[in-house]
Coordinates of C-alpha atoms in Angstrom, one line a residue:
Chain A
M1 CA 88.5 -39.4 -25.7
I2 CA 85.8 -36.8 -25.8
I3 CA 88.1 -34.0 -28.4
I4 CA 86.4 -30.7 -28.0
N5 CA 87.8 -28.1 -30.9
R6 CA 89.1 -25.1 -28.6
E7 CA 89.2 -21.7 -30.6
K8 CA 91.0 -19.6 -29.3
S9 CA 88.5 -17.7 -28.7
V10 CA 86.1 -19.6 -27.0
Q11 CA 86.2 -19.2 -23.0
R12 CA 86.8 -21.7 -20.9
P13 CA 85.0 -21.8 -16.7
L14 CA 89.2 -21.7 -16.0
D15 CA 89.3 -18.9 -18.7
T16 CA 86.5 -16.6 -16.2
L17 CA 88.5 -17.6 -12.6
G18 CA 91.9 -16.5 -14.6
Q19 CA 90.6 -13.0 -15.1
A20 CA 89.4 -12.9 -11.3
I21 CA 93.1 -12.8 -10.0
D22 CA 93.9 -10.0 -7.8
S23 CA 89.8 -9.0 -7.3
P24 CA 87.7 -9.7 -4.3
V25 CA 85.5 -13.0 -5.1
L26 CA 82.9 -14.7 -3.6
I27 CA 83.1 -18.5 -3.0
K28 CA 79.6 -20.7 -2.2
L29 CA 81.3 -24.1 -0.2
K30 CA 78.9 -27.4 0.7
G31 CA 76.7 -26.9 3.3
D32 CA 76.0 -23.0 2.7
R33 CA 80.2 -21.9 4.0
E34 CA 80.8 -19.3 2.2
F35 CA 84.1 -16.4 2.0
R36 CA 84.6 -13.5 0.7
G37 CA 88.8 -12.6 -0.3
I38 CA 90.8 -11.7 -3.2
L39 CA 91.8 -14.5 -5.5
K40 CA 95.2 -14.9 -5.3
S41 CA 96.0 -18.4 -7.6
F42 CA 94.3 -21.3 -8.4
D43 CA 94.6 -24.3 -10.4
L44 CA 92.7 -27.4 -12.7
H45 CA 91.1 -28.8 -9.3
I46 CA 89.9 -25.0 -8.2
N47 CA 91.6 -25.4 -5.2
L48 CA 92.4 -21.7 -4.4
V49 CA 93.9 -19.0 -2.7
L50 CA 92.6 -16.0 -0.8
D51 CA 93.5 -13.1 0.1
D52 CA 92.2 -10.8 2.9
A53 CA 89.8 -13.5 3.0
E54 CA 86.4 -13.5 5.8
E55 CA 84.3 -16.7 6.6
L56 CA 80.8 -15.9 6.4
E57 CA 77.5 -16.6 8.4
N58 CA 73.7 -15.6 7.3
G59 CA 76.1 -12.8 6.0
E60 CA 77.5 -11.7 8.8
I61 CA 81.2 -12.2 9.8
L62 CA 82.2 -15.9 11.6
R63 CA 86.1 -15.3 10.9
R64 CA 89.0 -13.1 9.5
L65 CA 91.8 -15.7 7.7
G66 CA 94.3 -13.4 6.5
T67 CA 95.4 -15.6 3.8
V68 CA 93.6 -19.5 3.0
L69 CA 93.5 -22.2 0.9
I70 CA 90.5 -23.7 0.2
R71 CA 90.1 -26.9 -1.3
G72 CA 88.5 -27.0 -4.7
D73 CA 86.4 -30.7 -3.8
N74 CA 84.2 -28.3 -1.3
I75 CA 83.2 -25.1 -3.5
V76 CA 79.9 -25.1 -4.9
Y77 CA 79.8 -21.9 -6.8
I78 CA 82.4 -18.5 -7.5
S79 CA 81.4 -15.1 -8.0
P80 CA 83.6 -12.6 -9.3
Chain B
M1 CA 93.3 -31.9 -22.5
I2 CA 93.2 -27.9 -20.5
I3 CA 96.8 -26.7 -20.8
I4 CA 97.7 -24.1 -18.8
N5 CA 101.1 -22.1 -19.5
R6 CA 102.4 -21.6 -15.8
E7 CA 105.0 -19.1 -16.5
K8 CA 107.1 -18.6 -13.2
S9 CA 105.9 -16.1 -11.9
V10 CA 102.3 -17.3 -11.8
Q11 CA 101.8 -18.6 -8.2
R12 CA 99.8 -21.6 -8.0
P13 CA 97.9 -22.8 -4.8
L14 CA 100.4 -25.5 -3.4
D15 CA 103.3 -22.7 -4.0
T16 CA 101.4 -21.1 -1.4
L17 CA 101.5 -24.1 1.3
G18 CA 105.4 -25.3 0.7
Q19 CA 105.5 -21.6 1.9
A20 CA 104.4 -22.4 4.8
I21 CA 105.9 -25.3 6.0
D22 CA 108.1 -25.5 9.0
S23 CA 105.3 -22.5 9.8
P24 CA 102.1 -22.7 11.9
V25 CA 98.3 -23.4 10.4
L26 CA 94.8 -23.9 11.0
I27 CA 93.2 -26.7 9.6
K28 CA 89.7 -26.3 9.5
L29 CA 88.0 -30.7 8.0
K30 CA 84.5 -30.7 6.5
G31 CA 82.7 -31.6 9.9
D32 CA 83.6 -28.6 11.7
R33 CA 87.0 -31.0 13.0
E34 CA 89.7 -28.7 13.6
F35 CA 93.9 -28.7 14.4
R36 CA 95.6 -26.0 14.6
G37 CA 100.2 -27.3 14.6
I38 CA 102.9 -26.6 12.3
L39 CA 103.1 -28.1 9.3
K40 CA 105.8 -30.8 8.1
S41 CA 105.2 -31.6 4.9
F42 CA 101.4 -31.9 1.9
D43 CA 101.4 -33.7 -1.3
L44 CA 99.7 -33.6 -4.5
H45 CA 96.1 -34.8 -3.0
I46 CA 96.8 -31.8 0.2
N47 CA 97.6 -34.9 1.9
L48 CA 100.1 -33.3 4.9
V49 CA 101.6 -34.0 8.6
L50 CA 101.8 -31.6 11.4
D51 CA 103.8 -31.5 13.8
D52 CA 102.9 -30.1 17.6
A53 CA 99.4 -30.4 16.5
E54 CA 96.2 -30.1 18.9
E55 CA 92.6 -31.2 17.1
L56 CA 90.2 -28.1 18.6
E57 CA 86.5 -28.1 18.9
N58 CA 84.6 -24.2 19.5
G59 CA 88.4 -23.2 19.6
E60 CA 88.8 -25.2 22.9
I61 CA 91.6 -28.2 22.7
L62 CA 90.0 -31.5 22.3
R63 CA 93.1 -33.4 22.1
R64 CA 97.3 -32.9 22.3
L65 CA 98.0 -35.8 19.1
G66 CA 101.9 -34.9 18.6
T67 CA 102.8 -35.9 14.9
V68 CA 99.2 -36.2 12.5
L69 CA 99.1 -37.6 9.0
I70 CA 96.2 -36.0 7.6
R71 CA 94.2 -37.4 4.4
G72 CA 93.0 -34.9 1.5
D73 CA 90.0 -35.6 1.0
N74 CA 88.9 -34.2 4.5
I75 CA 89.6 -30.9 4.5
V76 CA 87.9 -27.9 3.8
Y77 CA 90.5 -25.4 4.4
I78 CA 94.1 -24.5 5.4
S79 CA 95.5 -20.6 6.8
P80 CA 99.0 -20.7 7.3
Chain C
M1 CA 101.0 -31.0 -14.8
I2 CA 102.5 -30.1 -12.0
I3 CA 105.8 -30.7 -11.4
I4 CA 107.5 -31.0 -7.8
N5 CA 111.2 -30.2 -7.4
R6 CA 111.4 -33.5 -5.6
E7 CA 114.6 -32.7 -2.9
K8 CA 116.2 -35.5 -1.7
S9 CA 115.9 -33.1 1.9
V10 CA 112.4 -32.6 1.0
Q11 CA 109.6 -34.9 3.2
R12 CA 106.5 -35.8 1.5
P13 CA 103.4 -37.0 4.4
L14 CA 103.7 -40.8 3.3
D15 CA 107.9 -40.8 4.7
T16 CA 106.2 -39.9 7.9
L17 CA 104.3 -42.7 7.6
G18 CA 107.0 -45.5 6.4
Q19 CA 108.7 -44.3 9.9
A20 CA 106.4 -45.5 11.5
I21 CA 106.3 -48.3 10.6
D22 CA 106.2 -51.9 13.6
S23 CA 105.2 -48.5 16.1
P24 CA 101.8 -48.1 17.2
V25 CA 99.3 -45.3 15.5
L26 CA 96.3 -44.1 16.4
I27 CA 94.2 -44.2 13.6
K28 CA 90.6 -41.4 13.2
L29 CA 87.6 -42.6 10.9
K30 CA 85.4 -40.4 9.1
G31 CA 81.6 -40.9 12.0
D32 CA 84.2 -41.0 15.0
R33 CA 85.6 -45.1 14.6
E34 CA 89.1 -45.0 16.2
F35 CA 92.2 -47.8 15.8
R36 CA 94.5 -48.4 17.8
G37 CA 97.3 -50.7 16.7
I38 CA 101.3 -52.0 15.2
L39 CA 101.0 -50.4 11.8
K40 CA 102.3 -53.3 9.6
S41 CA 101.7 -51.8 5.7
F42 CA 100.0 -49.1 3.6
D43 CA 100.3 -47.9 0.3
L44 CA 100.0 -44.7 -2.1
H45 CA 95.9 -45.1 -1.2
I46 CA 96.6 -45.0 2.1
N47 CA 95.5 -48.3 2.6
L48 CA 97.0 -49.9 5.7
V49 CA 97.5 -53.2 7.8
L50 CA 97.8 -52.9 11.9
D51 CA 98.6 -55.7 13.9
D52 CA 96.9 -55.7 17.4
A53 CA 94.5 -53.6 16.5
E54 CA 91.4 -52.5 18.7
E55 CA 88.3 -50.3 17.5
L56 CA 87.4 -48.1 20.1
E57 CA 84.7 -45.6 20.7
N58 CA 84.9 -42.5 23.2
G59 CA 88.5 -44.0 24.0
E60 CA 86.9 -47.6 25.3
I61 CA 88.0 -50.8 23.9
L62 CA 85.2 -51.8 21.0
R63 CA 86.4 -55.1 19.7
R64 CA 90.0 -56.2 19.3
L65 CA 90.2 -57.4 16.1
G66 CA 94.1 -58.8 15.6
T67 CA 95.2 -57.8 11.9
V68 CA 92.9 -56.1 10.1
L69 CA 92.9 -53.4 6.5
I70 CA 91.6 -50.3 7.1
R71 CA 90.8 -49.0 3.5
G72 CA 92.3 -45.8 2.7
D73 CA 89.3 -42.8 2.0
N74 CA 87.7 -43.7 5.4
I75 CA 90.2 -41.7 7.5
V76 CA 90.6 -38.8 8.8
Y77 CA 94.5 -38.8 10.6
I78 CA 96.6 -41.1 11.7
S79 CA 98.6 -40.1 14.5
P80 CA 102.4 -42.5 14.8
Chain D
M1 CA 104.3 -39.2 -9.5
I2 CA 105.4 -40.3 -6.1
I3 CA 107.6 -43.9 -6.9
I4 CA 108.3 -46.2 -3.2
N5 CA 110.7 -48.3 -3.6
R6 CA 109.0 -51.5 -3.0
E7 CA 111.6 -54.8 -1.8
K8 CA 110.3 -57.7 -2.0
S9 CA 110.5 -57.4 1.9
V10 CA 107.9 -55.4 2.3
Q11 CA 104.4 -55.8 2.7
R12 CA 101.6 -54.3 1.5
P13 CA 98.1 -54.2 2.2
L14 CA 96.8 -56.4 -0.6
D15 CA 99.1 -58.8 0.4
T16 CA 98.3 -59.6 3.3
L17 CA 94.8 -60.0 2.0
G18 CA 96.6 -62.1 -0.2
Q19 CA 97.1 -64.6 2.4
A20 CA 93.6 -64.4 3.4
I21 CA 92.0 -66.0 0.6
D22 CA 90.1 -69.2 1.3
S23 CA 90.0 -68.1 5.1
P24 CA 87.0 -66.0 7.4
V25 CA 87.1 -63.0 7.4
L26 CA 85.0 -60.5 8.4
I27 CA 83.9 -57.3 6.5
K28 CA 82.6 -53.9 8.0
L29 CA 80.4 -51.9 6.0
K30 CA 80.2 -48.0 6.2
G31 CA 77.0 -47.2 7.7
D32 CA 77.9 -50.3 9.8
R33 CA 76.5 -53.6 8.0
E34 CA 79.1 -56.8 8.9
F35 CA 79.6 -59.9 6.5
R36 CA 81.5 -63.1 7.6
G37 CA 82.4 -65.5 4.8
I38 CA 85.5 -67.0 3.1
L39 CA 88.2 -64.9 0.8
K40 CA 87.5 -66.6 -3.0
S41 CA 89.3 -63.4 -4.8
F42 CA 90.1 -59.3 -4.8
D43 CA 91.3 -57.0 -6.9
L44 CA 92.8 -53.4 -6.5
H45 CA 89.6 -51.6 -5.4
I46 CA 89.4 -54.6 -3.0
N47 CA 85.9 -55.4 -4.7
L48 CA 86.4 -58.6 -3.3
V49 CA 84.0 -62.1 -3.1
L50 CA 82.8 -64.5 0.0
D51 CA 81.9 -67.3 -0.2
D52 CA 79.3 -68.5 2.6
A53 CA 78.8 -65.4 3.0
E54 CA 76.4 -64.4 6.0
E55 CA 75.3 -60.7 6.4
L56 CA 74.9 -59.1 10.4
E57 CA 74.0 -56.7 12.5
N58 CA 74.4 -56.0 16.2
G59 CA 76.1 -59.6 15.7
E60 CA 73.4 -61.6 14.6
I61 CA 72.0 -62.7 11.1
L62 CA 70.3 -61.5 9.5
R63 CA 71.1 -62.9 6.1
R64 CA 72.3 -65.9 4.2
L65 CA 73.7 -64.4 1.1
G66 CA 76.1 -67.7 -0.5
T67 CA 78.6 -65.9 -2.7
V68 CA 78.3 -62.3 -2.6
L69 CA 80.6 -59.6 -4.3
I70 CA 81.2 -56.3 -2.7
R71 CA 81.6 -53.7 -4.1
G72 CA 85.6 -52.0 -2.7
D73 CA 84.0 -48.4 -2.3
N74 CA 81.9 -49.6 0.5
I75 CA 83.4 -51.2 2.6
V76 CA 85.8 -49.5 6.4
Y77 CA 88.2 -53.4 7.0
I78 CA 88.7 -56.2 6.8
S79 CA 89.7 -58.3 9.2
P80 CA 91.6 -61.8 8.7
Chain E
M1 CA 102.8 -49.0 -9.5
I2 CA 101.6 -52.3 -8.1
I3 CA 101.3 -55.4 -9.6
I4 CA 99.7 -58.0 -8.8
N5 CA 101.0 -61.3 -11.1
R6 CA 97.2 -62.8 -12.5
E7 CA 97.9 -66.2 -12.6
K8 CA 95.5 -68.2 -14.9
S9 CA 93.9 -70.0 -12.0
V10 CA 93.3 -66.9 -10.2
Q11 CA 89.9 -65.7 -10.0
R12 CA 89.0 -61.7 -10.1
P13 CA 86.0 -60.9 -8.9
L14 CA 84.4 -59.6 -11.9
D15 CA 84.6 -63.5 -12.7
T16 CA 82.4 -64.3 -10.1
L17 CA 80.0 -61.8 -12.4
G18 CA 80.7 -63.2 -15.4
Q19 CA 79.9 -66.3 -14.3
A20 CA 76.3 -65.2 -13.4
I21 CA 75.9 -63.5 -17.2
D22 CA 72.0 -65.4 -17.6
S23 CA 70.9 -66.1 -14.0
P24 CA 68.7 -64.8 -11.2
V25 CA 70.9 -62.3 -9.1
L26 CA 69.8 -59.6 -5.9
I27 CA 71.6 -56.2 -5.9
K28 CA 71.7 -54.2 -2.7
L29 CA 72.1 -51.2 -3.2
K30 CA 72.8 -48.1 -1.1
G31 CA 70.6 -46.6 0.8
D32 CA 68.8 -50.3 1.4
R33 CA 67.2 -50.9 -2.4
E34 CA 67.4 -53.9 -3.8
F35 CA 66.8 -55.5 -7.0
R36 CA 66.2 -58.8 -8.7
G37 CA 67.1 -59.7 -12.1
I38 CA 68.8 -61.9 -14.8
L39 CA 71.7 -60.1 -14.8
K40 CA 72.6 -59.3 -18.7
S41 CA 76.2 -57.5 -19.2
F42 CA 78.5 -56.1 -16.7
D43 CA 81.2 -53.8 -17.4
L44 CA 84.6 -52.5 -15.6
H45 CA 83.1 -50.4 -13.0
I46 CA 79.9 -53.0 -11.8
N47 CA 77.6 -50.6 -13.7
L48 CA 75.4 -53.8 -15.0
V49 CA 72.2 -54.5 -16.7
L50 CA 69.0 -56.9 -15.3
D51 CA 66.2 -57.8 -17.3
D52 CA 63.1 -59.0 -15.9
A53 CA 64.0 -56.9 -12.4
E54 CA 61.7 -56.1 -9.8
E55 CA 62.6 -53.5 -7.4
L56 CA 62.2 -54.5 -3.1
E57 CA 61.8 -53.0 -0.3
N58 CA 61.6 -54.8 3.4
G59 CA 61.1 -58.0 0.5
E60 CA 58.1 -56.9 -0.8
I61 CA 58.7 -56.3 -4.8
L62 CA 57.7 -52.3 -4.8
R63 CA 58.1 -52.1 -8.8
R64 CA 58.4 -54.0 -12.1
L65 CA 61.4 -52.6 -14.4
G66 CA 62.0 -55.0 -17.2
T67 CA 65.4 -54.3 -18.5
V68 CA 67.1 -51.5 -16.5
L69 CA 70.6 -50.2 -15.9
I70 CA 71.7 -50.0 -12.8
R71 CA 75.2 -47.5 -12.4
G72 CA 77.9 -49.2 -10.8
D73 CA 78.5 -46.7 -8.0
N74 CA 75.3 -47.3 -6.0
I75 CA 75.9 -51.4 -6.1
V76 CA 76.8 -52.5 -2.1
Y77 CA 76.6 -56.0 -3.3
I78 CA 75.9 -58.8 -5.7
S79 CA 74.8 -62.0 -4.7
P80 CA 74.6 -64.3 -7.2
Chain F
M1 CA 95.4 -53.8 -15.6
I2 CA 92.4 -56.2 -15.8
I3 CA 91.7 -56.8 -19.5
I4 CA 88.5 -58.1 -20.8
N5 CA 88.4 -59.7 -23.6
R6 CA 85.0 -58.5 -25.7
E7 CA 83.7 -60.7 -27.9
K8 CA 81.9 -58.7 -31.2
S9 CA 79.1 -61.0 -29.0
V10 CA 79.1 -60.1 -26.0
Q11 CA 77.3 -56.6 -24.6
R12 CA 77.9 -54.4 -22.4
P13 CA 75.5 -52.0 -20.0
L14 CA 76.4 -48.7 -22.2
D15 CA 75.1 -51.1 -25.6
T16 CA 71.9 -51.8 -23.6
L17 CA 71.5 -47.7 -23.3
G18 CA 72.6 -47.3 -27.0
Q19 CA 69.4 -49.1 -28.1
A20 CA 67.5 -47.2 -26.1
I21 CA 67.9 -43.7 -28.0
D22 CA 64.7 -42.2 -29.6
S23 CA 62.8 -44.1 -26.9
P24 CA 61.3 -43.4 -23.4
V25 CA 63.1 -43.7 -20.3
L26 CA 62.5 -44.0 -17.1
I27 CA 65.4 -42.6 -14.5
K28 CA 66.0 -42.6 -10.9
L29 CA 68.2 -40.4 -9.4
K30 CA 69.9 -40.3 -6.1
G31 CA 67.4 -38.8 -2.8
D32 CA 64.6 -40.7 -4.5
R33 CA 63.4 -37.5 -7.7
E34 CA 62.6 -39.2 -11.0
F35 CA 61.9 -38.5 -14.9
R36 CA 60.6 -39.8 -17.6
G37 CA 62.2 -38.6 -21.6
I38 CA 62.9 -39.8 -24.9
L39 CA 66.5 -40.9 -24.4
K40 CA 68.1 -38.1 -27.2
S41 CA 71.9 -38.9 -26.2
F42 CA 74.6 -40.2 -23.2
D43 CA 78.0 -40.7 -23.0
L44 CA 80.5 -43.3 -20.6
H45 CA 79.9 -41.6 -17.6
I46 CA 76.3 -41.8 -18.3
N47 CA 75.6 -37.6 -18.5
L48 CA 72.6 -38.2 -20.6
V49 CA 70.5 -36.2 -22.7
L50 CA 66.1 -36.1 -22.2
D51 CA 63.9 -34.7 -24.6
D52 CA 60.3 -34.0 -24.0
A53 CA 61.2 -34.8 -20.0
E54 CA 59.6 -34.7 -16.9
E55 CA 60.6 -34.4 -12.7
L56 CA 58.3 -36.4 -10.9
E57 CA 58.0 -37.4 -7.9
N58 CA 55.7 -39.9 -6.0
G59 CA 54.3 -40.4 -9.9
E60 CA 52.8 -37.2 -9.8
I61 CA 54.2 -34.5 -12.3
L62 CA 57.1 -31.7 -10.8
R63 CA 58.2 -29.6 -13.3
R64 CA 57.9 -30.2 -17.5
L65 CA 61.6 -29.6 -18.4
G66 CA 61.7 -30.2 -22.5
T67 CA 65.6 -30.7 -23.1
V68 CA 67.5 -31.3 -19.8
L69 CA 71.1 -32.7 -19.2
I70 CA 71.2 -35.0 -16.4
R71 CA 74.8 -35.7 -14.9
G72 CA 75.8 -39.0 -14.5
D73 CA 76.9 -39.4 -11.5
N74 CA 73.2 -38.5 -9.8
I75 CA 71.9 -41.6 -11.9
V76 CA 70.7 -44.7 -10.0
Y77 CA 68.9 -46.2 -12.6
I78 CA 67.9 -46.4 -16.8
S79 CA 65.1 -48.5 -17.3
P80 CA 64.3 -47.9 -21.0
Chain G
M1 CA 89.2 -50.1 -22.9
I2 CA 85.5 -49.4 -24.0
I3 CA 85.1 -48.2 -27.5
I4 CA 82.3 -46.4 -28.6
N5 CA 82.1 -45.4 -32.3
R6 CA 81.4 -42.1 -32.6
E7 CA 79.8 -40.9 -35.5
K8 CA 79.9 -37.5 -36.9
S9 CA 76.4 -37.7 -37.2
V10 CA 76.0 -38.7 -33.2
Q11 CA 75.0 -36.2 -31.2
R12 CA 76.9 -36.6 -27.4
P13 CA 75.6 -34.5 -24.1
L14 CA 77.7 -32.2 -23.8
D15 CA 77.3 -31.0 -27.7
T16 CA 74.1 -30.2 -26.6
L17 CA 75.5 -28.1 -23.4
G18 CA 77.5 -26.4 -26.8
Q19 CA 74.5 -25.5 -28.2
A20 CA 73.6 -23.6 -24.9
I21 CA 75.8 -21.1 -25.1
D22 CA 74.5 -17.9 -24.8
S23 CA 71.0 -18.9 -23.6
P24 CA 69.3 -18.7 -20.8
V25 CA 69.5 -22.5 -19.2
L26 CA 68.3 -23.0 -15.6
I27 CA 70.6 -24.8 -13.6
K28 CA 69.3 -28.1 -10.3
L29 CA 71.9 -28.6 -8.0
K30 CA 72.5 -31.1 -5.5
G31 CA 70.6 -30.0 -2.3
D32 CA 67.7 -28.5 -4.6
R33 CA 69.3 -25.0 -4.8
E34 CA 68.5 -23.8 -8.2
F35 CA 70.2 -21.3 -10.2
R36 CA 69.4 -19.5 -13.6
G37 CA 71.5 -17.1 -16.1
I38 CA 72.8 -17.4 -19.4
L39 CA 75.5 -20.1 -20.0
K40 CA 78.9 -18.6 -21.2
S41 CA 80.8 -21.6 -21.3
F42 CA 81.5 -24.9 -19.9
D43 CA 84.4 -27.4 -19.9
L44 CA 84.6 -31.6 -19.1
H45 CA 83.7 -31.9 -16.1
I46 CA 80.5 -29.6 -17.0
N47 CA 81.8 -27.0 -14.8
L48 CA 80.2 -24.4 -16.2
V49 CA 79.6 -19.8 -15.9
L50 CA 77.0 -18.2 -16.1
D51 CA 76.3 -14.6 -16.5
D52 CA 72.9 -12.9 -15.3
A53 CA 72.9 -15.4 -12.9
E54 CA 70.3 -15.6 -9.9
E55 CA 70.1 -18.0 -7.4
L56 CA 66.6 -19.6 -6.5
E57 CA 64.9 -21.4 -3.8
N58 CA 61.5 -22.7 -4.5
G59 CA 61.3 -20.4 -6.9
E60 CA 62.3 -16.9 -6.0
I61 CA 65.4 -15.1 -6.7
L62 CA 67.6 -15.7 -3.4
R63 CA 70.3 -13.8 -4.2
R64 CA 71.8 -11.1 -7.9
L65 CA 75.1 -13.3 -8.4
G66 CA 76.1 -11.1 -11.7
T67 CA 78.8 -13.8 -13.2
V68 CA 78.7 -17.3 -11.7
L69 CA 81.4 -20.0 -11.9
I70 CA 79.2 -23.1 -10.5
R71 CA 81.6 -26.0 -9.8
G72 CA 80.8 -29.7 -12.0
D73 CA 79.8 -32.3 -9.3
N74 CA 77.3 -30.1 -7.3
I75 CA 74.8 -30.3 -10.1
V76 CA 72.3 -32.7 -10.9
Y77 CA 71.2 -31.1 -14.5
I78 CA 71.0 -28.4 -16.4
S79 CA 67.5 -27.3 -18.8
P80 CA 67.9 -25.1 -21.7

């Protein structure tokens, strides 16, 4: 219903995520859970897959998860 | 409205889940409930079915459930 | 936007639910409320109807409800 | 995207609700609020209208509301 | 996907709301906030507008708001 | 699926909002945060923009924000 | 289902966001987390990307994040 002209030069947030593929990212979840890992894939719901993923609490490693799929609706922010 | 070119070589998060079918997975739910089991099926909402499922709390088995369907909106992450 | 090839041999989570019709199931709701009963029907939102339903708390019967329709968005898991 | 063959003999949860029209029902809401009344109508979101409705707490009548429209997303279960 | 035959004689919840236009209603919100006022309009999300609206707490007037638009997703029930 | 005849003489809630453009409004958010400002625009999700916006707590000014876009899903009510 | 005539002279909330591209913005999230940074992009869900982003608590810098993608459903308000 709202149409936004999307010129090729305009980046969208998911483009930024696309550029971070195969790079390390920091993921903050609701309730302050945190993950670090290599971003392998994502979809339009911002579901995403990390490799070499670590779950953190207060900056300390809580658990090493290897590959993990995080459901997008839990995510607060992603920092490449 | 956003179109992502999906070349055959690009994986998406649900592809990772597809590769985990018939393998053991760890599921973390909102509120820290945890499940281990064999992933049997899933759908686009990430509703999924586990076989030989165990519900865990602080790493200890709370309940053996056999087959269980977990509603996707409760899921924080899935680790194959 | 994401198309999953759905061969006839592939089960989906709701198929598992379909096979549990007329059988006893255990339902866990958000906030730890629990139900046992005979699964009579369900829909795509996982709204479902139980017969001979009992509401449980800490494994004890809180209330016998006979027939009950449970709204799907409250459900954490269903175990046939 | 998922098509369920819906033979005429298969009931769905909203059919159960349809059969309860003009009959007394018990409604449990999130946060344990409870209503009793005569079910007059409902829609696909399980918004529903009760007549002769009473709001209950711990089994005691808190308030007599006459006609009340309850928004479906608050509902945990409905027992005819 | 679910089709409900909607005969002209069948009322739906929003029809009940339509009949309450220009009449006093009681609105209960999530978190127990309460409003009284004259229902002026509503839409399919049950967003609604009241005139001569009062916000209540424990039955006492907290604030007189005149005209107020209440966003539907906050509403627990509406009693004409 | 539900069709409401919308005669030209029938107002809907967003029409009330449209009439408040360029006028002062009071916005109550979930969690009791409050804003006052001049309503400049809104959309179908009730995302809205205020000018000369002030954030209030217990009736006292917490912060002057100038222009602010408030995401609609946080809003409880809007009073022109 | 609701059609709003959208004359070219009418601004919508996302137009205001579009004018803030490449400018500093203040973002308030649910649960009082706050961010400052340069707005680089956004989409229809108000997912957005900041550069030179800082996470704040009680006005003090908690963390410097560089580039960050914030998921729109966490956002309370954005002030350019």
